[in-house]
Amino acid sequence: GAGVSQSPSNKVTEKGKDVELRCDPISGHTALYWYRQSLGQGLEFLIYFQGNSAPDKSGLPSDRFSAERTGGSVSTLTIQRTQQEDSAVYLCASSSGVDTQYFGPGTRLTVL
Amino acid sequence: AQSVAQPEDQVNVAEGNPLTVKCTYSVSGNPYLFWYVQYPNRGLQFLLKYITGDNLVKGSYGFEAEFNKSQTSFHLKKPSALVSDSALYFCAGPQGGGSQGNLIFGKGTKLSVKP
């Protein structure tokens, strides 16, 4: 079956611009996670959705970061006023709510 | 809080030899542990998990991992390495304990298998 998909695969933007990253989870998966992977920080948790609710936003690095999930499916991660330190690979994962998380291919964000 | 550590940045193995990628953990209660593999410019692929039961867990691509409670380790192993196994390997566990919730990851171990 289809796995987790993310778009765009690559995004280059200028400092100060807003960006939106999209995640389509595996059909039927109720839990959705966003992580960030960067050279200096490794893999960091950003936010977790159960259905459309986000019980854990503890990993969002600043108020420039926000995310939403609609219809218990697609999620969008928005970064406002991007900074160079936001450059990273943003990974989305989904699970059926019990254990294994399945990851998408990621979006590579480059902020110039 | 839980933690997962991978003490080796890189592991080098000759093709055909056995490989081990190390992971140690610190959790309260019963640990739930995972191994993922990442190929260049790709997302993470699930390899195997330990939830409960047998300490030797078998996973994808011939990999297995041994859960050792006394040593708080969950090392990834394969009897005979392939060049195509060269990749970045991550050990992970749920931050809040239990089987759900966000994962915390080790820093990753780069496996290089030479012909």
Short mmCIF file of C-alpha atoms in Angstrom, two decimals:
data_model
loop_
_atom_site.label_atom_id
_atom_site.label_comp_id
_atom_site.label_asym_id
_atom_site.label_seq_id
_atom_site.Cartn_x
_atom_site.Cartn_y
_atom_site.Cartn_z
CA GLY A 1 0.00 0.00 0.00
CA ALA A 2 0.97 3.67 -0.20
CA GLY A 3 3.38 4.94 2.37
CA VAL A 4 3.76 8.36 3.93
CA SER A 5 4.27 11.05 1.32
CA GLN A 6 5.66 14.53 1.74
CA SER A 7 5.80 17.55 -0.49
CA PRO A 8 7.73 19.31 -1.73
CA SER A 9 10.78 17.06 -1.69
CA ASN A 10 13.02 20.11 -1.81
CA LYS A 11 12.33 23.73 -0.93
CA VAL A 12 14.70 26.64 -1.30
CA THR A 13 13.54 29.92 0.15
CA GLU A 14 14.91 33.28 1.13
CA LYS A 15 15.38 34.34 4.71
CA GLY A 16 12.23 35.97 6.05
CA LYS A 17 9.80 34.15 3.77
CA ASP A 18 7.10 31.75 4.98
CA VAL A 19 7.05 28.10 3.91
CA GLU A 20 4.49 25.30 4.10
CA LEU A 21 5.42 21.65 4.19
CA ARG A 22 2.85 18.96 3.59
CA CYS A 23 2.50 15.43 4.89
CA ASP A 24 0.07 12.75 3.72
CA PRO A 25 0.06 9.91 6.23
CA ILE A 26 -0.73 6.27 5.61
CA SER A 27 -4.47 5.90 5.21
CA GLY A 28 -6.16 5.11 8.50
CA HIS A 29 -3.25 6.12 10.68
CA THR A 30 -4.53 8.25 13.54
CA ALA A 31 -1.19 9.49 14.85
CA LEU A 32 1.08 11.83 12.91
CA TYR A 33 4.48 13.17 13.91
CA TRP A 34 6.83 15.84 12.62
CA TYR A 35 10.58 15.61 13.19
CA ARG A 36 13.51 17.67 12.03
CA GLN A 37 16.88 16.26 11.03
CA SER A 38 19.89 18.52 10.92
CA LEU A 39 23.62 17.94 11.02
CA GLY A 40 24.19 19.60 14.34
CA GLN A 41 21.07 18.44 16.17
CA GLY A 42 20.38 14.97 14.84
CA LEU A 43 16.72 13.94 14.83
CA GLU A 44 14.45 16.21 16.87
CA PHE A 45 10.78 15.82 17.64
CA LEU A 46 8.63 18.80 16.71
CA ILE A 47 4.94 18.01 17.17
CA TYR A 48 2.53 15.10 17.47
CA PHE A 49 -1.10 14.81 16.36
CA GLN A 50 -3.66 12.32 17.51
CA GLY A 51 -6.52 12.79 15.08
CA ASN A 52 -6.74 16.53 14.53
CA SER A 53 -5.55 17.43 18.01
CA ALA A 54 -1.97 18.17 18.96
CA PRO A 55 -1.48 16.93 22.52
CA ASP A 56 2.26 17.49 22.34
CA LYS A 57 3.74 20.61 20.79
CA SER A 58 6.72 20.63 23.07
CA GLY A 59 9.29 20.26 20.33
CA LEU A 60 8.37 23.31 18.28
CA PRO A 61 11.50 25.47 18.48
CA SER A 62 9.79 28.86 18.35
CA ASP A 63 6.46 30.56 17.77
CA ARG A 64 7.41 30.87 14.11
CA PHE A 65 6.59 27.18 13.78
CA SER A 66 3.02 25.93 13.65
CA ALA A 67 1.22 22.89 12.34
CA GLU A 68 -2.28 21.73 11.70
CA ARG A 69 -4.00 18.59 10.67
CA THR A 70 -7.37 18.44 8.99
CA GLY A 71 -9.80 15.58 8.55
CA GLY A 72 -7.56 13.35 10.58
CA SER A 73 -5.34 13.03 7.54
CA VAL A 74 -3.14 15.63 5.83
CA SER A 75 -0.91 17.81 7.96
CA THR A 76 0.83 21.06 7.15
CA LEU A 77 3.87 22.41 8.97
CA THR A 78 4.27 26.16 8.54
CA ILE A 79 7.41 28.10 9.26
CA GLN A 80 7.03 31.85 9.27
CA ARG A 81 9.82 34.33 8.69
CA THR A 82 12.31 31.58 7.96
CA GLN A 83 15.84 31.83 9.32
CA GLN A 84 18.99 30.11 8.11
CA GLU A 85 19.00 27.87 11.19
CA ASP A 86 15.68 26.44 9.98
CA SER A 87 17.54 24.69 7.15
CA ALA A 88 17.10 20.97 7.71
CA VAL A 89 15.25 17.92 6.51
CA TYR A 90 11.72 17.82 7.87
CA LEU A 91 10.40 14.30 8.34
CA CYS A 92 6.83 13.22 8.86
CA ALA A 93 5.79 9.88 10.33
CA SER A 94 2.48 8.21 10.99
CA SER A 95 1.29 5.29 13.05
CA SER A 96 -1.92 3.50 13.84
CA GLY A 97 -1.55 4.74 17.38
CA VAL A 98 0.30 1.71 18.60
CA ASP A 99 4.06 1.52 18.36
CA THR A 100 5.70 1.52 14.93
CA GLN A 101 6.03 4.87 13.18
CA TYR A 102 6.48 4.89 9.43
CA PHE A 103 8.37 7.76 7.92
CA GLY A 104 8.01 9.72 4.71
CA PRO A 105 10.94 10.66 2.47
CA GLY A 106 11.26 14.12 4.00
CA THR A 107 11.37 17.69 2.74
CA ARG A 108 14.79 19.27 2.48
CA LEU A 109 14.47 22.95 3.36
CA THR A 110 17.24 25.36 2.49
CA VAL A 111 17.01 28.95 3.69
CA LEU A 112 19.34 31.30 1.86
CA ALA B 1 12.82 11.04 30.62
CA GLN B 2 14.11 8.31 28.39
CA SER B 3 17.38 8.30 26.53
CA VAL B 4 18.96 6.29 23.78
CA ALA B 5 22.65 6.30 22.96
CA GLN B 6 24.69 5.03 20.06
CA PRO B 7 28.32 5.09 21.14
CA GLU B 8 29.84 4.68 17.68
CA ASP B 9 29.71 7.32 14.96
CA GLN B 10 30.89 4.85 12.34
CA VAL B 11 31.29 1.10 11.96
CA ASN B 12 33.40 -0.40 9.19
CA VAL B 13 32.90 -4.02 8.17
CA ALA B 14 34.11 -6.18 5.32
CA GLU B 15 31.45 -7.78 3.15
CA GLY B 16 30.54 -11.23 4.40
CA ASN B 17 31.63 -10.53 7.96
CA PRO B 18 29.18 -10.19 10.84
CA LEU B 19 28.21 -6.69 11.86
CA THR B 20 27.07 -5.13 15.13
CA VAL B 21 25.74 -1.61 15.63
CA LYS B 22 25.47 -0.72 19.29
CA CYS B 23 22.64 0.95 21.19
CA THR B 24 22.14 1.48 24.90
CA TYR B 25 19.05 2.87 26.58
CA SER B 26 17.86 4.41 29.78
CA VAL B 27 14.14 4.09 30.40
CA SER B 28 11.78 3.59 33.25
CA GLY B 29 9.41 0.65 33.10
CA ASN B 30 9.37 -1.69 30.15
CA PRO B 31 11.38 -0.36 27.23
CA TYR B 32 10.06 -0.21 23.71
CA LEU B 33 12.95 0.02 21.27
CA PHE B 34 13.26 0.40 17.53
CA TRP B 35 15.88 0.33 14.82
CA TYR B 36 15.55 2.40 11.67
CA VAL B 37 17.82 2.66 8.63
CA GLN B 38 18.32 5.70 6.44
CA TYR B 39 19.79 5.51 2.96
CA PRO B 40 21.20 8.70 1.38
CA ASN B 41 18.54 11.30 0.64
CA ARG B 42 15.79 9.02 1.89
CA GLY B 43 13.52 8.91 4.91
CA LEU B 44 13.84 6.44 7.73
CA GLN B 45 12.86 2.84 7.09
CA PHE B 46 11.67 0.64 9.93
CA LEU B 47 13.86 -2.42 10.53
CA LEU B 48 12.64 -4.03 13.73
CA LYS B 49 11.27 -3.41 17.20
CA TYR B 50 11.33 -4.84 20.68
CA ILE B 51 8.10 -4.59 22.63
CA THR B 52 8.07 -7.62 24.86
CA GLY B 53 8.76 -11.33 24.67
CA ASP B 54 11.83 -12.92 23.11
CA ASN B 55 15.02 -11.01 23.60
CA LEU B 56 16.17 -11.79 20.05
CA VAL B 57 14.10 -9.84 17.56
CA LYS B 58 14.25 -10.54 13.83
CA GLY B 59 13.56 -7.83 11.30
CA SER B 60 13.88 -6.81 7.69
CA TYR B 61 16.81 -7.55 5.34
CA GLY B 62 18.26 -10.26 7.60
CA PHE B 63 18.84 -7.94 10.55
CA GLU B 64 18.20 -8.93 14.13
CA ALA B 65 18.64 -7.24 17.48
CA GLU B 66 19.26 -8.57 20.93
CA PHE B 67 17.59 -6.95 23.90
CA ASN B 68 19.71 -7.25 27.04
CA LYS B 69 18.05 -5.89 30.15
CA SER B 70 21.02 -6.31 32.46
CA GLN B 71 23.28 -4.38 30.10
CA THR B 72 20.49 -2.00 28.99
CA SER B 73 21.46 -2.64 25.40
CA PHE B 74 19.69 -3.30 22.13
CA HIS B 75 22.45 -4.00 19.62
CA LEU B 76 21.65 -4.48 15.95
CA LYS B 77 23.30 -7.47 14.28
CA LYS B 78 23.58 -9.25 10.99
CA PRO B 79 25.50 -12.50 10.44
CA SER B 80 26.87 -11.58 7.01
CA ALA B 81 27.12 -7.96 5.87
CA LEU B 82 26.37 -6.80 2.34
CA VAL B 83 27.74 -3.72 0.60
CA SER B 84 24.13 -2.62 0.18
CA ASP B 85 23.76 -2.50 3.99
CA SER B 86 25.90 0.65 3.98
CA ALA B 87 23.67 3.34 5.44
CA LEU B 88 22.91 5.37 8.57
CA TYR B 89 21.30 3.42 11.40
CA PHE B 90 19.24 4.89 14.22
CA CYS B 91 18.14 3.37 17.48
CA ALA B 92 15.00 4.92 18.99
CA GLY B 93 12.53 4.68 21.81
CA PRO B 94 9.36 6.51 22.88
CA GLN B 95 10.24 9.54 24.98
CA GLY B 96 7.42 9.07 27.41
CA GLY B 97 7.75 5.36 27.88
CA GLY B 98 5.09 2.94 26.72
CA SER B 99 4.67 2.14 23.07
CA GLN B 100 3.28 5.43 21.81
CA GLY B 101 4.29 9.01 21.53
CA ASN B 102 7.19 10.76 19.92
CA LEU B 103 10.46 8.93 19.51
CA ILE B 104 13.84 9.97 20.79
CA PHE B 105 16.73 8.89 18.63
CA GLY B 106 20.34 8.07 19.07
CA LYS B 107 22.71 10.24 17.08
CA GLY B 108 23.02 7.58 14.40
CA THR B 109 25.78 5.21 13.35
CA LYS B 110 27.14 5.20 9.83
CA LEU B 111 27.73 1.66 8.65
CA SER B 112 30.23 1.18 5.85
CA VAL B 113 30.54 -2.26 4.29
CA LYS B 114 33.51 -2.68 1.96
CA PRO B 115 33.74 -5.34 -0.76
#
